[in-house]
Amino acid sequence: MPNDSSKDGYHHGDLRNALLSAAEGLLVQHGPGGLSLREVARVAGVSHTAPYRHFSDKAALLQALARRGFERLHAAMTDAAAGVPHGPEQQLIAAGIACVRHAVNHAEITQLMFGGTLASTVDAAGDMSGRDAFAALQTIIESGISAGVFRQREPRELALVAWTSMHGLAMLMTAGLLEVDTGNPAALDQLVGSVASNVIYGIAR
Amino acid sequence: MPNDSSKDGYHHGDLRNALLSAAEGLLVQHGPGGLSLREVARVAGVSHTAPYRHFSDKAALLQALARRGFERLHAAMTDAAAGVPHGPEQQLIAAGIACVRHAVNHAEITQLMFGGTLASTVDAAGDMSGRDAFAALQTIIESGISAGVFRQREPRELALVAWTSMHGLAMLMTAGLLEVDTGNPAALDQLVGSVASNVIYGIAR
DNA sequence: GATCGTATGTTGACAGTGTCTACATTACAG
DNA sequence: CTGTAATGTAGACACTGTCAACATACGATC
């Protein structure tokens, strides 16, 4: 019984995704750094060199995992903003909460995405890295400026304030450096809301 | 010629610090993760197990390195604030710039300090972790509230806005995820100043 | 000053890792 | 049906973190 998905023979059928899923599972168990390519292969039920048919490197696998995370983050933020048609401020808060929530719920992958582990490697795929998420914020802010609820400045500049704030909050929490019960969604939302509203107060007209 | 410092015999004399320095040097060369305990020992000119007489673990060595970083960060921020007696706003900006500058100038160690690599281990020494730096910010803000230039809110709340913002900025820059020339001090200060003044605008009375 | 415990440093070994090369099996195009 | 590329395997290599056993040097005690 080689595996659960697709084909059942010598060839796996969808090993690439299976490896990514296995890696993600192991990543949340043992933190980043505690993840070994061989164990990933073991969990996926293949030999220890099979991953090299799909990823040139261990770093490449981690990078693919990070890419997944960036996509999910972007989706979470835009979805959250889209679900709140009550104007840019509320959209911004919703996006911020979604951002931090995603970070807390996927702490290990968040560290992968923004931690320096892949820093050197990320350069190549850097075009991808979180730029979409940042752009989402900027879009909200632009609409807010047009609507006259935000100060008339460089959108990028205002977006940067929001982005760095949320990013910092997320990183501090995922690193466990903030005395807050990340398991309590209400407390989390309140904290994020507090920071976000302060940011908005600074941004607002 | 076993070494340059202190004694020259079988016993090193100050191996602990020598190891930390060697580790720091290697850390900036090859990023975090690319640092091997054995190479640290090699650089320090001792056998590959000598470090175990001073650090229980590889993680323990990295943790000590991180602790050094926290101390330096705190010192840099308080020094910067102390050097600017022109009121809390300017002090806050100075501290923010010092914070980000320290992060940029010690990118690898910053990733060590706040990245998740040590997350599980940091719990023990967590009391140390950046709390001092945060407290420094909070002190400035408290004096600002007393002086009536900042809004009358929970100091912790306002400090959190400033802290997350600076922290996020620092982390994004050290991870190379911000399109900014970190080598150009002027551009860096301007960027930090921009974000900081926006934060202050939100905090100010 | 000799002695002895202890701190410090060394050697050797072990399992585990990332990655390379060579080989085996399968899918598929002609 | 045949050959070629894609995919997976086996074995090897240097390297790593860590443990146990041993060697050396320092410092207090008699």
mmCIF file of C-alpha atoms (C1' of nucleotides) in Angstrom, chain D residues 3-25:
data_model
loop_
_atom_site.group_PDB
_atom_site.id
_atom_site.type_symbol
_atom_site.label_atom_id
_atom_site.label_comp_id
_atom_site.label_asym_id
_atom_site.label_seq_id
_atom_site.Cartn_x
_atom_site.Cartn_y
_atom_site.Cartn_z
ATOM 1 C "C1'" DG D 3 12.972 3.851 -27.806
ATOM 2 C "C1'" DT D 4 13.125 7.989 -24.997
ATOM 3 C "C1'" DA D 5 11.935 10.807 -21.280
ATOM 4 C "C1'" DA D 6 9.798 10.986 -16.749
ATOM 5 C "C1'" DT D 7 9.702 9.112 -12.431
ATOM 6 C "C1'" DG D 8 11.287 6.259 -8.541
ATOM 7 C "C1'" DT D 9 15.149 3.344 -6.073
ATOM 8 C "C1'" DA D 10 19.703 1.970 -4.035
ATOM 9 C "C1'" DG D 11 24.019 3.086 -2.477
ATOM 10 C "C1'" DA D 12 27.548 6.150 -1.319
ATOM 11 C "C1'" DC D 13 29.799 10.468 0.383
ATOM 12 C "C1'" DA D 14 30.857 14.183 3.400
ATOM 13 C "C1'" DC D 15 28.913 16.501 6.955
ATOM 14 C "C1'" DT D 16 26.216 17.347 11.141
ATOM 15 C "C1'" DG D 17 24.705 17.187 16.452
ATOM 16 C "C1'" DT D 18 25.470 14.649 20.324
ATOM 17 C "C1'" DC D 19 27.099 11.046 23.541
ATOM 18 C "C1'" DA D 20 30.685 8.389 26.263
ATOM 19 C "C1'" DA D 21 35.376 7.758 27.577
ATOM 20 C "C1'" DC D 22 39.661 9.756 28.252
ATOM 21 C "C1'" DA D 23 43.355 13.646 29.011
ATOM 22 C "C1'" DT D 24 44.942 17.824 30.898
ATOM 23 C "C1'" DA D 25 45.162 21.810 33.803
#
